[in-house]
XYZ file of N, CA and C in Angstrom:
783
model
N 200.743 166.313 93.835
C 199.160 166.454 94.277
C 198.820 165.150 94.618
N 199.301 161.972 96.742
C 198.634 160.822 96.208
C 197.297 160.957 95.646
N 197.147 160.336 94.813
C 195.402 160.000 94.505
C 194.379 160.416 95.215
N 194.105 159.112 96.203
C 192.818 158.636 96.844
C 193.615 159.849 98.030
N 194.164 160.471 98.452
C 194.162 161.307 99.685
C 194.116 162.260 99.111
N 194.208 162.899 97.859
C 193.773 163.880 97.468
C 192.029 163.941 97.599
N 191.341 163.342 96.759
C 189.625 162.879 96.797
C 189.315 163.129 98.527
N 190.698 162.857 99.333
C 189.568 163.067 100.668
C 190.847 164.823 100.839
N 190.790 165.443 100.065
C 190.987 166.163 100.614
C 192.535 166.884 101.625
N 193.827 165.881 100.686
C 194.986 165.206 101.533
C 195.957 164.498 100.205
N 197.050 165.538 100.452
C 197.904 165.196 99.491
C 199.495 164.649 100.462
N 200.165 163.445 100.367
C 201.450 162.924 100.826
C 201.644 163.035 99.997
N 203.444 163.739 100.590
C 204.975 163.893 99.642
C 206.182 163.228 100.723
N 206.639 162.806 100.016
C 208.521 162.245 100.698
C 209.215 162.204 99.496
N 209.382 163.907 99.237
C 209.979 163.453 98.082
C 212.125 164.701 98.612
N 212.487 164.541 97.809
C 213.939 164.815 97.771
C 214.066 166.422 97.322
N 214.964 166.990 98.829
C 215.127 168.909 98.418
C 216.034 168.546 97.691
N 215.964 169.634 96.510
C 217.442 169.653 96.031
C 217.743 171.068 96.300
N 219.163 171.862 96.202
C 219.511 173.066 95.697
C 219.906 173.402 94.234
N 219.075 174.584 94.013
C 219.565 175.317 92.802
C 219.879 176.366 92.510
N 220.539 176.830 91.447
C 220.066 178.903 91.956
C 219.649 179.207 92.025
N 219.158 180.649 92.384
C 217.590 181.420 92.025
C 218.142 182.083 90.517
N 216.518 182.624 90.600
C 217.336 183.354 89.472
C 217.912 184.653 89.178
N 218.057 185.673 88.330
C 218.696 186.608 88.513
C 217.596 187.975 88.245
N 218.265 189.004 88.832
C 217.235 190.055 89.348
C 216.486 190.361 88.032
N 218.022 190.485 86.827
C 216.620 190.510 85.445
C 215.825 189.657 84.844
N 215.910 188.534 85.355
C 214.801 187.272 84.808
C 213.579 188.211 85.670
N 213.668 188.295 87.101
C 212.957 188.570 88.060
C 211.948 189.539 87.687
N 212.714 191.124 87.219
C 212.171 191.790 86.328
C 211.220 191.751 85.132
N 212.116 190.495 84.182
C 211.067 190.409 82.955
C 209.771 189.806 83.495
N 210.157 189.098 84.317
C 208.957 188.137 84.502
C 207.768 188.774 85.455
N 208.242 189.991 85.709
C 207.052 190.776 86.830
C 206.710 191.565 85.558
N 207.501 191.705 84.739
C 206.365 192.729 83.577
C 205.539 191.838 83.400
N 206.108 190.625 82.251
C 205.457 189.694 82.170
C 203.896 189.336 82.999
N 203.954 189.429 84.553
C 202.701 188.680 84.677
C 201.947 189.427 85.059
N 202.343 191.163 85.014
C 201.587 192.334 84.882
C 200.530 192.212 83.239
N 201.633 192.108 82.765
C 200.728 192.614 81.547
C 199.293 191.175 81.281
N 199.751 189.855 81.958
C 199.362 188.455 81.467
C 197.902 188.826 82.625
N 198.341 189.714 83.568
C 196.848 190.299 85.346
C 195.861 190.725 84.180
N 196.239 191.933 83.292
C 195.333 192.681 82.665
C 194.990 191.960 81.674
N 195.279 190.814 80.726
C 194.395 190.289 79.308
C 194.003 189.644 80.622
N 193.769 189.090 81.364
C 193.294 187.718 82.095
C 191.593 188.857 83.049
N 192.123 190.013 82.830
C 191.034 191.065 83.612
C 191.199 190.839 84.497
N 192.596 190.855 85.127
C 192.889 190.825 87.217
C 193.143 191.689 87.690
N 193.675 193.105 86.327
C 194.151 193.673 86.827
C 193.264 195.564 85.755
N 193.325 196.264 87.064
C 193.098 197.425 85.899
C 193.501 198.120 84.830
N 193.615 198.243 83.681
C 194.678 198.634 82.975
C 195.147 200.082 83.416
N 194.465 200.408 84.344
C 195.593 202.177 84.768
C 196.570 201.829 85.329
N 197.084 200.495 86.407
C 198.246 199.685 86.752
C 198.885 199.776 85.990
N 200.738 200.883 86.436
C 201.210 200.873 85.536
C 202.224 200.364 85.890
N 202.699 200.735 87.138
C 204.477 201.318 87.185
C 204.792 200.097 88.319
N 205.683 198.315 87.673
C 205.554 197.714 88.425
C 206.564 198.002 89.603
N 205.675 197.721 91.128
C 207.284 197.511 92.378
C 207.586 196.313 92.518
N 208.849 196.645 92.222
C 209.462 195.190 92.124
C 210.159 194.685 93.644
N 210.519 196.096 94.067
C 211.125 195.594 95.443
C 209.301 194.589 96.193
N 208.294 195.676 96.284
C 207.081 194.677 96.883
C 206.941 193.462 96.603
N 207.442 193.209 95.069
C 207.247 192.388 94.502
C 208.178 191.117 94.911
N 209.709 191.247 95.286
C 210.424 190.467 95.540
C 210.683 189.859 97.293
N 209.372 191.439 97.923
C 209.335 190.905 99.867
C 208.131 190.141 99.875
N 206.980 189.394 98.915
C 206.155 189.264 99.503
C 206.675 187.639 99.515
N 205.342 187.321 100.183
C 205.888 185.832 100.683
C 205.747 184.972 99.716
N 206.997 183.527 99.424
C 206.644 182.839 98.872
C 205.671 181.781 98.651
N 205.390 181.820 99.762
C 204.431 180.761 99.706
C 203.507 180.823 100.879
N 202.333 180.043 100.493
C 200.797 180.767 101.515
C 200.879 179.561 102.327
N 201.200 180.250 104.026
C 201.089 178.823 105.383
C 200.072 178.940 105.504
N 198.574 179.765 105.213
C 197.163 179.437 105.503
C 196.806 177.824 105.248
N 195.979 177.380 106.559
C 196.145 175.812 106.356
C 194.550 176.377 105.730
N 194.150 175.206 104.826
C 192.617 174.806 104.584
C 191.740 173.936 105.805
N 190.918 174.433 106.406
C 189.926 174.310 107.332
C 191.014 173.781 108.946
N 192.240 174.896 108.590
C 193.121 175.050 109.664
C 194.295 174.386 109.549
N 193.903 173.029 108.958
C 194.943 171.858 109.378
C 195.381 171.464 108.032
N 194.466 171.735 106.565
C 195.538 170.955 105.305
C 196.351 171.900 104.799
N 197.456 171.734 104.771
C 198.438 172.705 103.789
C 197.992 173.047 102.558
N 197.989 174.444 102.438
C 198.143 175.067 101.093
C 199.111 175.667 100.550
N 200.433 175.610 100.969
C 201.555 175.697 100.496
C 201.434 176.749 98.884
N 200.828 175.565 97.913
C 201.358 176.209 96.799
C 200.332 177.089 95.707
N 199.498 177.786 96.780
C 198.199 178.108 96.499
C 198.666 179.817 96.654
N 198.211 180.553 95.137
C 199.225 182.311 95.253
C 197.100 183.054 95.740
N 197.291 183.649 96.696
C 195.700 183.228 96.638
C 195.096 185.226 96.272
N 196.075 185.814 96.207
C 195.865 187.104 95.543
C 197.085 187.126 94.069
N 195.905 187.593 93.771
C 196.449 187.173 92.194
C 196.118 188.697 91.233
N 195.351 189.524 92.447
C 195.277 191.243 92.171
C 196.501 192.006 91.814
N 197.992 191.389 91.936
C 199.112 191.950 91.866
C 199.826 191.115 91.089
N 200.613 191.401 89.976
C 201.649 190.345 89.976
C 202.607 190.245 90.602
N 202.956 188.681 90.677
C 203.447 187.884 91.568
C 205.115 187.178 90.751
N 205.924 187.467 91.511
C 207.826 187.400 90.727
C 207.154 185.215 90.327
N 207.855 184.653 89.841
C 208.277 183.186 89.536
C 208.697 183.060 90.745
N 208.211 181.824 90.846
C 209.696 180.789 91.850
C 210.902 180.179 91.326
N 211.825 180.905 91.699
C 213.483 179.949 91.175
C 213.304 178.720 91.476
N 214.425 178.138 90.839
C 214.825 176.552 91.170
C 214.961 176.028 92.551
N 215.350 176.851 92.936
C 215.116 176.209 94.454
C 213.954 176.252 95.029
N 213.570 177.371 94.946
C 211.491 177.774 96.017
C 211.082 176.044 94.509
N 211.257 176.100 94.154
C 210.231 174.707 93.599
C 210.399 174.111 94.388
N 211.601 173.494 94.784
C 212.132 172.110 95.357
C 211.778 172.343 96.888
N 212.503 173.353 97.461
C 211.621 173.527 98.499
C 210.391 174.105 99.052
N 208.940 173.949 97.880
C 207.826 174.100 97.820
C 207.902 172.554 98.013
N 208.488 171.711 97.107
C 208.037 170.187 97.392
C 208.624 169.039 98.324
N 209.536 169.779 99.324
C 210.353 169.660 100.166
C 208.948 169.594 101.432
N 208.917 171.313 101.897
C 207.320 171.730 102.455
C 206.881 170.671 102.381
N 205.700 170.341 101.575
C 204.530 169.796 101.667
C 205.294 168.545 101.801
N 206.444 167.857 102.058
C 206.561 165.743 101.529
C 206.935 166.680 103.366
N 207.298 167.240 104.308
C 207.908 166.625 105.772
C 206.473 166.864 106.482
N 205.051 167.809 106.136
C 204.151 168.317 106.289
C 203.185 167.372 107.245
N 203.267 167.111 108.815
C 202.557 166.552 109.369
C 201.249 165.500 108.983
N 200.284 166.957 108.545
C 198.983 166.115 107.810
C 199.124 165.178 106.813
N 199.899 165.487 105.404
C 200.514 165.012 104.724
C 200.783 163.078 104.660
N 202.102 163.635 106.184
C 202.242 162.173 106.011
C 201.147 161.247 107.273
N 199.970 162.010 108.240
C 199.537 161.409 108.566
C 198.308 161.059 107.729
N 198.417 161.883 106.911
C 196.774 161.226 105.364
C 197.495 159.677 104.649
N 199.346 159.490 104.898
C 199.598 158.171 104.055
C 198.838 157.046 105.038
N 198.901 157.264 106.113
C 198.664 156.356 107.645
C 197.350 155.756 107.187
N 196.782 156.811 106.564
C 195.325 156.601 106.526
C 194.485 156.218 105.067
N 195.437 156.649 104.551
C 195.178 156.022 102.926
C 195.693 154.595 102.631
N 196.298 154.220 103.571
C 197.291 152.932 103.629
C 195.830 151.704 103.854
N 195.959 152.634 105.447
C 194.227 151.450 106.144
C 193.157 151.393 105.614
N 192.759 152.425 104.423
C 191.925 152.183 103.606
C 191.984 151.051 102.912
N 193.165 150.929 101.677
C 193.533 149.465 101.491
C 193.945 148.802 101.374
N 193.887 148.802 102.559
C 194.462 147.197 103.457
C 192.986 147.053 104.045
N 192.131 147.848 104.105
C 190.570 146.887 104.948
C 189.961 146.340 103.272
N 190.485 146.699 102.351
C 189.729 146.323 101.306
C 190.842 145.466 100.514
N 191.551 145.334 100.619
C 192.716 144.986 99.661
C 193.059 146.051 98.399
N 192.798 146.642 98.318
C 192.978 147.527 96.875
C 194.172 147.819 96.558
N 194.479 148.474 95.991
C 195.567 148.847 94.955
C 196.647 149.738 95.908
N 197.534 149.114 95.977
C 198.564 148.407 95.471
C 198.216 146.903 96.738
N 198.163 145.878 95.663
C 197.456 144.446 96.550
C 198.275 143.592 97.414
N 199.371 144.265 98.394
C 200.692 143.740 99.001
C 199.727 142.462 99.385
N 198.123 142.875 100.211
C 197.877 141.591 101.223
C 197.784 141.981 102.456
N 197.190 141.127 103.286
C 197.035 141.400 104.590
C 198.320 141.665 105.973
N 197.583 141.125 106.984
C 198.553 141.428 108.169
C 199.958 143.207 107.777
N 200.639 143.172 109.369
C 200.439 144.542 109.315
C 202.248 144.845 108.970
N 203.165 143.537 108.551
C 203.811 144.419 107.525
C 203.827 144.424 105.893
N 202.392 143.812 106.007
C 202.447 145.159 104.064
C 201.289 146.257 104.673
N 200.640 146.349 106.025
C 200.606 147.430 105.450
C 201.467 148.684 105.606
N 202.568 148.043 106.751
C 203.802 149.338 106.639
C 204.217 149.121 105.171
N 204.243 148.119 103.736
C 204.267 148.660 102.737
C 203.494 149.205 101.812
N 201.420 149.317 102.295
C 201.339 150.198 101.852
C 201.550 151.880 102.616
N 201.809 151.636 103.500
C 202.302 153.317 104.011
C 203.491 153.775 103.692
N 204.256 153.065 102.859
C 206.033 153.822 102.269
C 205.280 153.999 101.209
N 204.206 152.620 100.570
C 204.064 152.878 98.778
C 203.117 154.170 98.913
N 202.471 154.545 99.426
C 201.493 155.605 99.005
C 202.015 157.031 99.517
N 203.794 156.707 100.546
C 204.247 158.293 100.695
C 205.252 158.495 99.834
N 205.452 157.206 98.875
C 206.597 157.250 97.471
C 205.529 157.634 96.428
N 204.258 157.066 96.717
C 203.643 157.556 95.521
C 203.826 159.111 95.099
N 202.854 159.941 96.251
C 203.221 161.554 95.982
C 204.312 161.678 96.032
N 205.502 161.517 97.006
C 206.723 161.476 96.412
C 207.347 161.782 94.894
N 207.170 160.044 94.960
C 207.596 160.655 93.273
C 206.900 161.270 92.112
N 206.014 161.513 92.594
C 204.763 162.803 91.779
C 204.913 163.757 91.888
N 204.945 164.079 92.936
C 206.189 165.722 93.287
C 207.468 165.877 92.955
N 207.960 165.324 92.968
C 209.742 165.253 92.824
C 209.720 165.655 91.159
N 208.685 164.815 90.291
C 208.925 165.078 88.876
C 208.006 165.826 88.576
N 206.994 166.423 89.621
C 206.436 167.597 89.370
C 206.605 169.191 88.803
N 206.769 168.680 90.866
C 207.567 170.604 90.922
C 208.891 170.774 91.214
N 209.261 169.874 90.871
C 210.603 169.394 91.161
C 211.262 169.908 89.903
N 211.260 168.587 88.799
C 212.301 168.189 87.530
C 211.505 169.120 86.619
N 210.501 168.647 86.106
C 209.806 169.565 85.393
C 209.553 171.259 85.193
N 208.622 171.395 86.239
C 208.943 172.533 86.458
C 210.066 173.131 86.314
N 211.142 172.826 86.690
C 212.898 173.107 86.288
C 212.862 173.434 84.781
N 213.063 172.415 84.145
C 212.754 171.956 83.371
C 211.997 172.626 82.090
N 211.395 172.640 82.212
C 209.904 173.318 81.801
C 209.528 174.895 82.022
N 210.541 175.438 82.482
C 210.146 176.484 82.953
C 208.490 177.517 83.775
N 208.122 176.143 84.125
C 206.940 176.535 85.126
C 206.392 176.181 86.666
N 205.829 177.427 86.789
C 205.626 177.489 88.180
C 204.535 176.495 88.303
N 204.863 175.611 89.655
C 203.898 174.824 89.918
C 202.946 175.344 91.253
N 202.708 176.212 91.934
C 201.950 177.033 92.201
C 200.361 177.275 91.373
N 199.243 177.078 92.092
C 197.987 177.219 91.497
C 197.757 178.799 91.928
N 197.655 179.559 90.761
C 196.609 180.709 90.936
C 195.226 181.115 90.848
N 195.335 181.603 92.249
C 193.666 181.383 92.208
C 193.009 182.779 91.279
N 191.833 182.816 90.890
C 191.025 183.477 89.649
C 190.224 184.312 90.686
N 189.889 184.124 91.848
C 189.580 184.482 93.207
C 187.653 185.770 92.488
N 187.018 185.982 93.406
C 185.632 186.677 93.538
C 185.772 187.609 92.102
N 186.502 188.496 92.204
C 186.452 189.051 91.225
C 186.264 188.765 89.554
N 186.013 186.864 89.593
C 185.509 186.636 88.414
C 183.809 185.740 88.340
N 183.209 185.460 87.924
C 181.935 184.990 87.982
C 182.100 183.370 88.150
N 181.604 182.797 89.551
C 180.825 181.332 89.594
C 181.598 180.277 89.060
N 181.143 180.227 87.893
C 181.301 179.448 86.738
C 182.586 179.703 85.878
N 183.162 180.746 85.881
C 184.275 180.797 84.884
C 184.996 180.267 86.425
N 185.646 180.309 87.255
C 186.063 180.028 88.467
C 186.171 178.813 88.610
N 185.493 177.555 88.105
C 185.441 176.683 88.114
C 185.828 175.653 87.001
N 185.569 176.327 85.992
C 186.307 175.900 84.840
C 187.447 176.594 84.712
N 187.624 177.348 85.118
C 189.590 177.928 84.928
C 190.035 176.999 85.782
N 189.637 176.493 87.384
C 189.645 175.169 88.412
C 190.567 174.568 87.225
N 189.411 173.654 86.692
C 189.700 172.747 86.161
C 190.544 172.841 84.630
N 190.809 173.634 84.468
C 191.582 173.800 83.291
C 193.333 173.988 84.200
N 193.224 174.019 85.281
C 194.541 174.701 85.398
C 195.453 172.946 85.864
N 194.285 171.708 85.319
C 195.121 170.613 85.641
C 195.985 170.294 84.014
N 195.682 171.193 83.078
C 196.540 170.851 81.217
C 197.030 171.849 81.501
N 196.963 173.196 81.596
C 197.311 174.279 81.724
C 198.130 175.125 82.449
N 199.033 175.903 82.185
C 200.204 176.181 83.403
C 200.990 177.668 83.210
N 201.227 177.842 84.304
C 202.039 179.336 84.116
C 202.798 179.747 83.881
N 203.908 179.893 82.952
C 205.071 179.898 83.041
C 205.902 180.542 83.723
N 207.187 180.505 84.056
C 207.864 181.246 84.337
C 208.425 183.398 84.389
N 207.331 183.020 83.430
C 207.635 184.744 82.123
C 205.894 185.442 82.583
N 205.182 184.666 83.168
C 203.972 184.977 83.132
C 203.036 184.679 81.949
N 203.085 183.628 81.207
C 202.481 183.247 79.995
C 201.971 181.624 79.997
N 200.887 181.111 79.663
C 200.798 180.138 79.680
C 200.768 179.108 78.589
N 201.071 177.685 79.059
C 201.494 176.682 78.211
C 200.937 175.163 79.141
N 200.634 174.363 78.099
C 199.945 173.218 78.356
C 201.143 172.769 79.765
N 200.894 172.349 80.530
C 200.487 171.910 82.180
C 201.914 170.291 81.469
N 203.306 170.365 81.025
C 203.699 169.302 80.995
C 204.363 169.310 82.624
N 204.531 170.548 83.967
C 205.172 169.468 85.200
C 204.301 168.635 85.504
N 202.610 169.111 85.307
C 201.360 168.149 86.344
C 201.851 167.334 85.491
N 200.988 167.001 84.162
C 200.527 165.821 83.899
C 201.903 165.107 83.334
N 202.471 165.092 82.867
C 204.159 164.359 82.981
C 204.912 163.940 84.308
N 204.669 165.111 85.184
C 205.431 164.592 86.599
C 204.367 163.232 87.107
N 203.462 163.167 86.960
C 201.586 162.366 87.463
C 202.263 161.463 86.504
N 202.330 161.328 85.035
C 202.537 160.358 84.425
C 203.478 159.835 85.236
N 204.696 159.356 84.597
C 205.890 159.092 85.573
C 206.778 159.144 86.798
N 205.205 159.512 87.644
C 205.297 159.205 89.218
C 204.458 157.130 89.308
N 203.954 157.577 88.386
C 203.293 156.387 88.192
C 203.476 155.197 87.628
N 204.494 155.726 86.579
C 205.205 154.227 85.542
C 205.990 154.031 86.723
N 206.322 155.122 88.140
C 207.689 154.698 88.359
C 207.299 153.966 89.738
N 206.368 153.721 89.800
C 205.285 152.819 91.180
C 205.575 151.775 90.552
N 205.525 151.473 89.246
C 205.894 150.204 88.353
C 207.254 149.070 89.268
N 207.590 149.920 89.797
C 209.193 149.521 90.616
C 208.916 149.235 91.801
N 207.734 149.204 92.285
C 207.563 148.518 94.333
C 206.443 147.809 93.945
N 205.396 148.322 92.912
C 204.470 147.762 93.008
C 204.075 146.039 93.265
N 203.572 145.367 94.124
C 203.050 143.672 93.198
C 202.540 143.635 91.633
N 203.179 142.531 91.241
C 202.536 141.864 90.009
C 201.107 142.158 90.050
N 200.644 141.940 90.915
C 198.650 141.944 90.504
C 198.574 144.313 90.221
N 199.154 144.688 90.654
C 199.043 145.927 90.460
C 199.811 147.011 89.976
N 200.559 145.932 88.066
C 200.949 146.806 87.783
C 200.648 147.093 85.951
N 199.146 146.320 85.913
C 198.410 146.022 84.806
C 198.543 147.382 84.026
N 198.186 147.560 82.737
C 197.906 148.858 81.984
C 196.521 149.837 82.613
N 195.435 148.749 83.105
C 194.439 149.014 83.797
C 194.372 149.848 84.796
N 194.850 149.069 86.022
C 195.818 149.828 87.089
C 196.131 151.020 86.608
N 197.209 151.453 85.889
C 197.930 152.256 85.309
C 196.919 154.160 85.716
N 195.986 153.069 84.077
C 194.888 154.277 83.823
C 194.496 154.959 84.597
N 193.478 154.018 86.217
C 192.442 154.044 86.456
C 193.401 154.717 87.491
N 194.521 154.887 87.900
C 195.223 155.471 88.727
C 195.628 157.099 88.166
N 195.617 157.255 86.836
C 196.106 158.360 86.253
C 194.729 159.237 86.442
N 193.263 158.504 86.208
C 192.221 159.065 86.139
C 191.907 159.627 87.816
N 192.049 158.567 88.757
C 191.517 158.904 89.765
C 192.657 160.508 90.477
N 194.116 160.187 89.928
C 194.763 161.691 90.286
C 194.324 162.491 89.674
N 193.938 162.906 88.378
C 193.197 163.972 88.172
C 191.899 164.677 88.549
N 191.638 163.709 88.924
C 189.991 164.005 90.054
C 190.825 164.356 91.087
N 191.461 163.391 91.730
C 191.516 164.508 93.118
C 192.895 165.679 92.737
N 193.817 165.820 92.121
C 194.148 167.191 91.141
C 192.486 168.017 91.610
N 191.642 167.796 90.581
C 190.700 168.911 90.007
C 189.722 169.344 91.736
N 189.299 168.435 92.741
C 189.894 168.318 93.640
C 190.020 169.794 95.119
N 191.503 169.343 94.720
C 192.717 169.806 94.983
C 192.346 171.976 94.689
N 192.459 171.764 93.321
C 191.925 173.017 93.071
C 190.715 173.921 93.415
N 189.974 173.209 93.128
C 188.541 173.765 93.604
C 188.469 174.143 95.251
N 189.051 173.248 96.032
C 189.533 173.960 97.535
C 190.179 174.982 96.961
N 191.327 174.901 96.927
C 191.988 176.425 96.733
C 191.595 177.456 96.557
N 190.951 177.007 95.326
C 190.137 178.430 94.722
C 188.561 179.090 95.383
N 187.816 178.443 96.359
C 186.841 178.343 97.035
C 186.951 178.810 98.399
N 187.922 178.012 98.675
C 187.929 177.754 100.930
C 187.609 179.293 100.939
N 189.199 180.314 100.482
C 189.040 181.409 101.238
C 187.223 182.382 101.007
N 186.964 182.019 99.986
C 185.752 182.615 100.087
C 184.772 182.146 101.729
N 184.556 181.042 101.396
C 184.255 180.209 102.734
C 184.887 181.038 104.365
N 186.200 181.253 104.515
C 186.882 182.387 105.098
C 186.278 182.976 105.631
N 186.269 184.140 104.245
C 185.763 185.318 104.648
C 184.653 185.460 104.700
N 183.486 184.170 104.500
C 181.903 184.509 104.883
C 181.711 183.772 106.397
N 182.975 182.878 106.638
C 182.802 182.765 108.056
C 182.945 183.856 109.148
N 184.187 185.078 108.107
C 184.437 186.064 108.807
C 183.123 187.358 109.375
N 182.498 187.240 108.031
C 181.677 188.634 108.114
C 180.272 187.905 109.277
N 180.353 186.274 109.519
C 178.751 185.777 110.087
C 178.506 185.791 111.262
N 179.840 185.460 112.307
C 180.854 185.086 113.351
C 181.248 185.821 113.588
N 181.706 187.096 113.159
C 183.206 187.269 113.693
C 182.643 189.630 114.054
N 180.896 189.401 113.732
C 180.842 191.341 113.448
C 181.296 191.528 114.761
N 181.066 193.166 114.590
C 181.266 193.200 116.346
C 180.190 194.326 116.689
């Protein structure tokens, strides 16, 4: 999830796509059963729902193709969590990274983020001029690419974590939904439906920021700068989670108010 771009409701990707083997049907079945139990424990499913329709789970769309405000990609969000959701395979985790990487909105955000950085000679401090603006654009894309590469790709696969955001939904109270959105920065759903420390997000973000020292100028490679960037990335992730959680509610409200028959 480039942090400054996220704070403006945008994320920039430039990650690689690697093909990995999909999970076997036995793994999907086990994960589906675990997901059902997890949903019941969270109060997302009534206890009376027992038989798991594996065929409908497998046939369900893997990624969310709807866009926030009609333009911002929201691929990583599972909007309806009232039904069991199959985990992503390794291939699908890398596909998620690739789709966000090549999305036109995210690419355009890199240019806007670089322009802001250029105007105030902010991090990364390459200096003025068109040549340095080009470096800022490339750095913005590489920043987000590397964080996504490590998060949604490498670590999510190695630690069997699902890099998607699972909405709590309107069946929960407003305050709990806000706390839940914040908690998902450090809590992840694993491929069997359980909860664990979000190694993919925290580790991927940290590794991506550390990697930027390979191409950032010397003035932007201090420890203080890195800590500031980690904090900004966390705040950007929080904004992104809140938008993913509540935007569908805003869409429903808009339809009720302006599309009545």
